[in-house]
Coordinates of C-alpha atoms in Angstrom, one line a residue:
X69 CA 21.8 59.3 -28.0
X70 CA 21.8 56.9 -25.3
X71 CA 17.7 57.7 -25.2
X72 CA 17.3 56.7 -28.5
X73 CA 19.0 53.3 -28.6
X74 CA 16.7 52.8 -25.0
X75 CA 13.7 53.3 -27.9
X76 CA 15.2 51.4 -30.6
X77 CA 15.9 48.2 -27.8
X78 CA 12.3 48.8 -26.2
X79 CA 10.8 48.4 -30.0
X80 CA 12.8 45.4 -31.4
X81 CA 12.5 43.8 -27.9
X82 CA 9.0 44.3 -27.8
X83 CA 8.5 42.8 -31.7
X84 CA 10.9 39.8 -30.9
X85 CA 9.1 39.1 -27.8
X86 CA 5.7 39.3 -29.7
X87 CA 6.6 37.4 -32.5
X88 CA 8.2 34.7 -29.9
X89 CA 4.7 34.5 -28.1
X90 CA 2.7 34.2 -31.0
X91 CA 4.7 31.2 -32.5
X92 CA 5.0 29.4 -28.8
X93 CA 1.1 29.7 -29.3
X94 CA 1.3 28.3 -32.8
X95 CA 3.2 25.4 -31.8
X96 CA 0.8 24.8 -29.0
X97 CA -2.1 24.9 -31.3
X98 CA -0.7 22.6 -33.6
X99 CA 0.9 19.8 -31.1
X100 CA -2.7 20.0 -29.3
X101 CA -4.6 19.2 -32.5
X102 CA -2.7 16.5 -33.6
X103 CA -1.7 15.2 -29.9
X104 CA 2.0 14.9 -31.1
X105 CA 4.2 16.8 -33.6
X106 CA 7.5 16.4 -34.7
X107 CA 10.5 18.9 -35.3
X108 CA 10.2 18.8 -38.9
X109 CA 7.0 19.4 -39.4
X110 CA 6.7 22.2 -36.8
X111 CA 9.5 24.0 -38.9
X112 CA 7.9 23.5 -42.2
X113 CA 4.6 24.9 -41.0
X114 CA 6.4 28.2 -39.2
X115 CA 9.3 28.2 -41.6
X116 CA 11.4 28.6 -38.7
X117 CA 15.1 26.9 -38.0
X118 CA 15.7 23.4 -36.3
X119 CA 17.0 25.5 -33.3
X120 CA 14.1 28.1 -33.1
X121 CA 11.9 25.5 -32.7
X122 CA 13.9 22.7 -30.6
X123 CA 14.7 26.1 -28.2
X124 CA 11.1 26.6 -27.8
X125 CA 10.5 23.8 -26.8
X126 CA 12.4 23.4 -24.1
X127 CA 10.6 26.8 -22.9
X128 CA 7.2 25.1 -23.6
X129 CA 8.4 21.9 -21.6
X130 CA 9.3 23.9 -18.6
X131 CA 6.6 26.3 -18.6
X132 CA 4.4 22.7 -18.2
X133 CA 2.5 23.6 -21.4
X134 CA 3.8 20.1 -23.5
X135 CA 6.2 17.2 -23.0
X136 CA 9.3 17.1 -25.3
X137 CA 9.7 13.2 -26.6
X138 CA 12.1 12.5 -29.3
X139 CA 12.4 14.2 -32.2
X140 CA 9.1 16.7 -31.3
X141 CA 7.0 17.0 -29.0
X142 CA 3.3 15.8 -27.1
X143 CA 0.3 17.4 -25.7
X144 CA -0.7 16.8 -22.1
X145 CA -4.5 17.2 -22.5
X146 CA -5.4 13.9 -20.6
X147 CA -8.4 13.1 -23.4
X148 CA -8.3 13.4 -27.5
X149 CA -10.8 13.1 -30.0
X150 CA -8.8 11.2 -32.1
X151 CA -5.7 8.8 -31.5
X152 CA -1.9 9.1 -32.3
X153 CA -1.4 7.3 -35.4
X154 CA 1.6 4.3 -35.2
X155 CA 4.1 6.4 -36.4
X156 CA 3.6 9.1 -34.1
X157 CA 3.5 6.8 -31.3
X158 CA 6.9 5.5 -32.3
X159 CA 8.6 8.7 -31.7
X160 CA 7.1 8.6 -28.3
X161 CA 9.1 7.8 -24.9
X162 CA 11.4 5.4 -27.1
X163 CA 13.8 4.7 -23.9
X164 CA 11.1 3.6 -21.6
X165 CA 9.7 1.2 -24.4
X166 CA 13.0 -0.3 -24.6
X167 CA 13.2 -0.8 -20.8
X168 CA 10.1 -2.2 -20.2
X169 CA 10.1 -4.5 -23.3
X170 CA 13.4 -5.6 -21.9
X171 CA 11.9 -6.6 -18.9
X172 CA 8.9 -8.5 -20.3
X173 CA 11.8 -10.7 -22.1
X174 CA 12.0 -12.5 -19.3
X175 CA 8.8 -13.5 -18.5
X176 CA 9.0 -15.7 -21.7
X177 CA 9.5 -19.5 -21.6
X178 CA 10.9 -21.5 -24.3
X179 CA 8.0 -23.6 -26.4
X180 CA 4.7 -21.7 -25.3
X181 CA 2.2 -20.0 -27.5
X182 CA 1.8 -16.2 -26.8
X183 CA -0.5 -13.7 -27.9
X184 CA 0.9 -9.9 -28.8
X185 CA -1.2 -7.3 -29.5
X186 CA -0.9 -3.5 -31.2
X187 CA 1.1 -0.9 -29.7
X188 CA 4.8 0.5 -30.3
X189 CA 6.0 -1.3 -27.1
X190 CA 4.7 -4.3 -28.1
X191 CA 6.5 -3.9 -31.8
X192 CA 9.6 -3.0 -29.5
X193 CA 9.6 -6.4 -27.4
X194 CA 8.7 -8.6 -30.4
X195 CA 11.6 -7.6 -31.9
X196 CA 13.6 -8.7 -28.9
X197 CA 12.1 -12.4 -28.8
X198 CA 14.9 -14.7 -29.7
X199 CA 13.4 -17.9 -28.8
X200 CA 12.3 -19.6 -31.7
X201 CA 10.4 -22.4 -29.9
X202 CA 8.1 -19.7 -29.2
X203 CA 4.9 -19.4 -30.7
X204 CA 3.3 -16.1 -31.6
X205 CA -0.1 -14.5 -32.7
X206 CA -0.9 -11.0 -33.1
X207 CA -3.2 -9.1 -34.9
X208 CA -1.3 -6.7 -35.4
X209 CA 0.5 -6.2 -39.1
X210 CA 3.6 -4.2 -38.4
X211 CA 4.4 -6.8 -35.3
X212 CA 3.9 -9.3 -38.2
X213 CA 6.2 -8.0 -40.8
X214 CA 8.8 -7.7 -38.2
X215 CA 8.6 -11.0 -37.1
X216 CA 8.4 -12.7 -40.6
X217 CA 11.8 -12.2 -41.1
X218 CA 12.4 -15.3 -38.3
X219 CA 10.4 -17.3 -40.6
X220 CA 10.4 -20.6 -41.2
X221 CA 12.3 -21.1 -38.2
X222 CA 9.7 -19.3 -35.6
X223 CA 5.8 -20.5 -36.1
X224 CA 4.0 -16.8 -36.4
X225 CA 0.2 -15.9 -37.2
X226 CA -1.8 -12.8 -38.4
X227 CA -5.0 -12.8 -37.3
X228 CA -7.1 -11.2 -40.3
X229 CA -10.4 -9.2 -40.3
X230 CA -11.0 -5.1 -40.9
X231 CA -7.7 -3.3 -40.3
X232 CA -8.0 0.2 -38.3
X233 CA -5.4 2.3 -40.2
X234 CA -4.1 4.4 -37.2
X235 CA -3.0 1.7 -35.4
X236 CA -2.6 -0.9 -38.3
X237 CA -4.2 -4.1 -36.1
X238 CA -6.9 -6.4 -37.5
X239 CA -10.7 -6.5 -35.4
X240 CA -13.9 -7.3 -35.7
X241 CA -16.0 -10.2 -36.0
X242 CA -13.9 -12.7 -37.9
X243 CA -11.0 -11.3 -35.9
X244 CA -13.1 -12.6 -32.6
X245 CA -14.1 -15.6 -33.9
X246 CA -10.5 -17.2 -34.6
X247 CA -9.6 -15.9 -31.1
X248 CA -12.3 -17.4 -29.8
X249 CA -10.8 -21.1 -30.2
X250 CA -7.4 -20.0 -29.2
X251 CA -5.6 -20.2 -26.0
X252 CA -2.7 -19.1 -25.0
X253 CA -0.2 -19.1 -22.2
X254 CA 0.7 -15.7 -22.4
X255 CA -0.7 -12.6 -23.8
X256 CA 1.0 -9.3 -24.2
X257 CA -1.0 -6.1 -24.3
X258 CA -0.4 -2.1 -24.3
X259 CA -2.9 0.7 -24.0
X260 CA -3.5 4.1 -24.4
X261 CA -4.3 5.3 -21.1
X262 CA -5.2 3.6 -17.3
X263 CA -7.4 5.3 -14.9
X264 CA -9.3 4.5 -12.0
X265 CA -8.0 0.4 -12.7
X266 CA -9.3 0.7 -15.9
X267 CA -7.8 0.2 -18.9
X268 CA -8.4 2.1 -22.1
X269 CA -8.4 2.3 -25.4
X270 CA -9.8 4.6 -28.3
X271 CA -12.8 1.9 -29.9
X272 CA -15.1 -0.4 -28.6
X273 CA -14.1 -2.9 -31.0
X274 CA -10.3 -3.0 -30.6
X275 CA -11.4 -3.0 -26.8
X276 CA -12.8 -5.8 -27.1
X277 CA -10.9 -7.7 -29.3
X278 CA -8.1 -7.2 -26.6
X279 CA -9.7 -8.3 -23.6
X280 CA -10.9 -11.6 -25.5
X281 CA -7.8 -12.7 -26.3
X282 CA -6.7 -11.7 -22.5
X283 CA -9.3 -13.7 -21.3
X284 CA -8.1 -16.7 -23.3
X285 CA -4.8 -17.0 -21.8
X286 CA -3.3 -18.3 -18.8
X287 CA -1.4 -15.3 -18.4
X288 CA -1.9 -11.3 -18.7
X289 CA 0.9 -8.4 -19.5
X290 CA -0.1 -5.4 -19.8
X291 CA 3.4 -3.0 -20.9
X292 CA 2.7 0.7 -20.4
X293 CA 4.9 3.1 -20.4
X294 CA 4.7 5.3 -16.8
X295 CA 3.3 8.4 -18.6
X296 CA -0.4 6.6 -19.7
X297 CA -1.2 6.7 -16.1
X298 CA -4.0 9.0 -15.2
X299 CA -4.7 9.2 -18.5
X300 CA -8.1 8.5 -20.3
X301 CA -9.1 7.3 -23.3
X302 CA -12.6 6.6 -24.9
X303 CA -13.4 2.7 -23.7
X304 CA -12.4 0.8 -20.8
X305 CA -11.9 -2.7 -22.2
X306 CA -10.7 -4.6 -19.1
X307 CA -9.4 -4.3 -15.0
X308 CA -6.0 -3.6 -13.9
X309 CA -6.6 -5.9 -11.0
X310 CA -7.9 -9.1 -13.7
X311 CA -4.2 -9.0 -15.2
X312 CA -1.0 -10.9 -13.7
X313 CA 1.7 -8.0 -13.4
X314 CA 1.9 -4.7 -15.4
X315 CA 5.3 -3.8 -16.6
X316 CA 6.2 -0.4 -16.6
X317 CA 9.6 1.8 -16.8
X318 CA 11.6 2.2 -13.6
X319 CA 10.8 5.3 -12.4
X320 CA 9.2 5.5 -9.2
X321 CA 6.4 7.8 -8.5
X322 CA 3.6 7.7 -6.5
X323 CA 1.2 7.1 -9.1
X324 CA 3.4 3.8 -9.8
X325 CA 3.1 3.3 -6.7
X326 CA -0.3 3.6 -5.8
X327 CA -1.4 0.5 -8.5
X328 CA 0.4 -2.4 -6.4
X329 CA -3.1 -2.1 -4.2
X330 CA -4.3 -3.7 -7.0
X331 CA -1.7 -6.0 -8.8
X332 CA 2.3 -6.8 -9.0
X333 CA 4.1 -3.4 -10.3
X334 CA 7.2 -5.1 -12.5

């Protein structure tokens, strides 16, 4: 008796463990192809429960195959073809955006003309500007939306031109040219990944619509959250070393570390 329950164990066990490794690869295969993925979708693609998938994971995240980030999960492949769209972004280290855009608050001075550009940090610390004196042009649209709802009591500009749908921001040629005859005290940037005191981006032309508007003000921010760093990304639009501080979550590594050779770590 106790020999056949052994087999019937040994043959469920061996199925459930099967069918477990086949959808850990499944999940793997799908967060590496779109670079992020979240629960839901996951579960609607395996028809699986919420706690299947959120269980595995956790096993994923510890066995160092992907990073679990709010509501799903990230690949760690350094390098993509393609980048996270805005709204995959947003789901993304949400408590170190918070944290760093609260520190870059206090960098701001009351009256000056500041330049944000795209990213879901930078969304995060617009929405935290309280100061209406303070002028603000982006080229990004969602930051703009946001901020229209301060209107007319905050002075706010869109810079137009061809939008790039992933990460909804405005670039190009008549994007460059009314940037070209604007200065600015301050100017706020993110970025997709910094290696080798470079920092990157996925195109050439959003690349380089950042770095113009960098080097038209006074001031450069660059807020990044701690997990971009080693990370590459298709051009290198300007120098760690060329900006005034980088802001960056609180935790201290040796990577973090390692970048105050070349500028202030805030």
């Amino acid at each position: 008796m106790n020999s056949i329950l052994q087999k019937i164990n040994m043959i469920f066990g061996g199925e459930n463990k099967l069918l477990k490794e086949e959808r850990h690869l499944q999940i793997l295969n799908i967060v590496d192809a779109n670079g992020t993925a979240r629960v839901s979708d996951i579960m609607a693609q395996l028809h699986v429960s919420d706690m299947t998938i959120r269980r595995d994971l956790m096993e994923l995240e510890e066995q160092g195959k992907l990073e679990r980030v709010h509501g799903g999960a990230k690949s760690l492949h350094l390098f993509r073809s393609h980048e996270l769209s805005h709204g995959d972004k947003q789901i993304i280290n949400i408590e170190q955006k918070q944290t760093i855009a609260t520190k870059a608050t206090s960098l701001l001075k009351s009256g000056q003309t500041i330049f944000l550009g795209p990213g879901t940090t930078i969304e995060i610390f617009a929405n935290m500007i309280e100061d209406d004196s303070i002028r603000i042009v982006t080229n990004c649209l969602p930051i703009f939306e946001k901020l229209t709802q301060r209107l007319p009591r905050m002075k706010v500009y869109l810079l137009g031109g061809e939008i790039r749908s992933t990460t909804m921001s405005f670039f190009g040629d008549l994007t460059n040219k009314m940037l070209t005859d604007m200065h600015f005290h301050q100017a706020f940037i993110s970025s997709n990944g910094l290696r080798n005191n470079q920092i990157m981006t996925s195109t050439v032309e959003e690349g380089c619509t950042q770095a113009l508007a960098l080097n038209n003000s006074v001031e450069r921010y660059l807020l990044m959250d701690d997990s971009k760093i080693g990370q590459e990304d298709f051009y290198a639009y300007y120098s760690l070393k060329d900006l005034t501080t980088m802001i960056t979550n609180d935790t201290q590594t040796e990577k973090i570390i390692s970048l105050e050779k070349y500028i202030p770590i805030f």
